[in-house]
Amino acid sequence: MTTKLAQRDDIKQRLDLNGSAEDALLDTMIEQASDLASQLAGRPLGREESRIEYPVASGHSDRLRLDRYPIESVASVKSIYGPGNSDDFAAADELSDGDDYIIDSAELGVLQRFYDTWRSTPRSNLVIYTAGFGDPANLPAGAIAPPGDLQHGIAQQVIRWWNTKGQAGLREIDAGEAGGRISLAETKPHPELIEACRALRRLSL
């Protein structure tokens, strides 16, 4: 399920909408705009809890880049002479946060190894962690809220879609049983969403 990266109530206030009749449509639009933001940023932005990943180090490096970030927390890190299977990792010792590794950059998703390098062969490193931006309307304790400019850009995208829905020549998307179908304008992404995602894309370089 797509993490919504903007708040429905904020968008309803901007659109001067009252009541709950539009909520299902707006939620679908926010999800679509959040997916679009991930596409523009070139990486998934939504929060994933207890993500299991087998990252591969670039050469003999003491730094390991995870696919999803910013890092919220790390539950488990193991490194073996692989490639290993689930039994191999189950038998392996946990690396200790602060002694064997640290989160070198939560913002960029980087772990740094002490006194050793990360394995550069597939399925040699196992990291279980939580990362990405959470739903600002329902943010768990410790979760990271989307940047303000990203929330604003998504809101602007939804408002553009809302104000042009139902016009001729638009495509429809299915909003589910409760929401029916809605039409979204075949327009370019909103400039403020592009700008917010451009900043996040720079972080991935």
PDB file of C-alpha atoms in Angstrom, residues 60-64 77 79 81 94-105 110-119 125:
ATOM      1  CA  HIS A  60      36.100  -3.355  -0.350  1.00  0.00           C
ATOM      2  CA  SER A  61      34.332  -0.515   1.390  1.00  0.00           C
ATOM      3  CA  ASP A  62      33.570   0.296   5.002  1.00  0.00           C
ATOM      4  CA  ARG A  63      30.358   2.025   3.867  1.00  0.00           C
ATOM      5  CA  LEU A  64      27.175   0.299   2.776  1.00  0.00           C
ATOM      6  CA  VAL A  77      22.747  -6.426  10.757  1.00  0.00           C
ATOM      7  CA  SER A  79      27.613 -10.083   7.462  1.00  0.00           C
ATOM      8  CA  TYR A  81      31.076 -15.063   3.695  1.00  0.00           C
ATOM      9  CA  GLU A  94      24.549 -10.048  15.004  1.00  0.00           C
ATOM     10  CA  LEU A  95      26.791  -7.077  14.419  1.00  0.00           C
ATOM     11  CA  SER A  96      26.643  -4.598  17.285  1.00  0.00           C
ATOM     12  CA  ASP A  97      25.525  -1.022  16.702  1.00  0.00           C
ATOM     13  CA  GLY A  98      28.262   1.271  17.995  1.00  0.00           C
ATOM     14  CA  ASP A  99      30.921  -1.447  18.162  1.00  0.00           C
ATOM     15  CA  ASP A 100      30.819  -3.108  14.728  1.00  0.00           C
ATOM     16  CA  TYR A 101      28.977  -0.446  12.750  1.00  0.00           C
ATOM     17  CA  ILE A 102      27.125   2.868  13.021  1.00  0.00           C
ATOM     18  CA  ILE A 103      24.556   4.691  10.932  1.00  0.00           C
ATOM     19  CA  ASP A 104      26.996   6.984   9.152  1.00  0.00           C
ATOM     20  CA  SER A 105      24.250   8.978   7.416  1.00  0.00           C
ATOM     21  CA  VAL A 110      24.637   4.688   4.791  1.00  0.00           C
ATOM     22  CA  LEU A 111      26.029   2.254   7.362  1.00  0.00           C
ATOM     23  CA  GLN A 112      29.728   2.410   8.289  1.00  0.00           C
ATOM     24  CA  ARG A 113      31.640  -0.695   9.358  1.00  0.00           C
ATOM     25  CA  PHE A 114      34.397  -0.556  11.994  1.00  0.00           C
ATOM     26  CA  TYR A 115      37.606  -2.600  11.768  1.00  0.00           C
ATOM     27  CA  ASP A 116      36.426  -4.438   8.639  1.00  0.00           C
ATOM     28  CA  THR A 117      34.789  -3.937   5.263  1.00  0.00           C
ATOM     29  CA  TRP A 118      31.355  -4.960   4.061  1.00  0.00           C
ATOM     30  CA  ARG A 119      31.101  -8.012   1.823  1.00  0.00           C
ATOM     31  CA  ASN A 125      25.114  -8.719   4.089  1.00  0.00           C
TER      32      ASN A 125
END
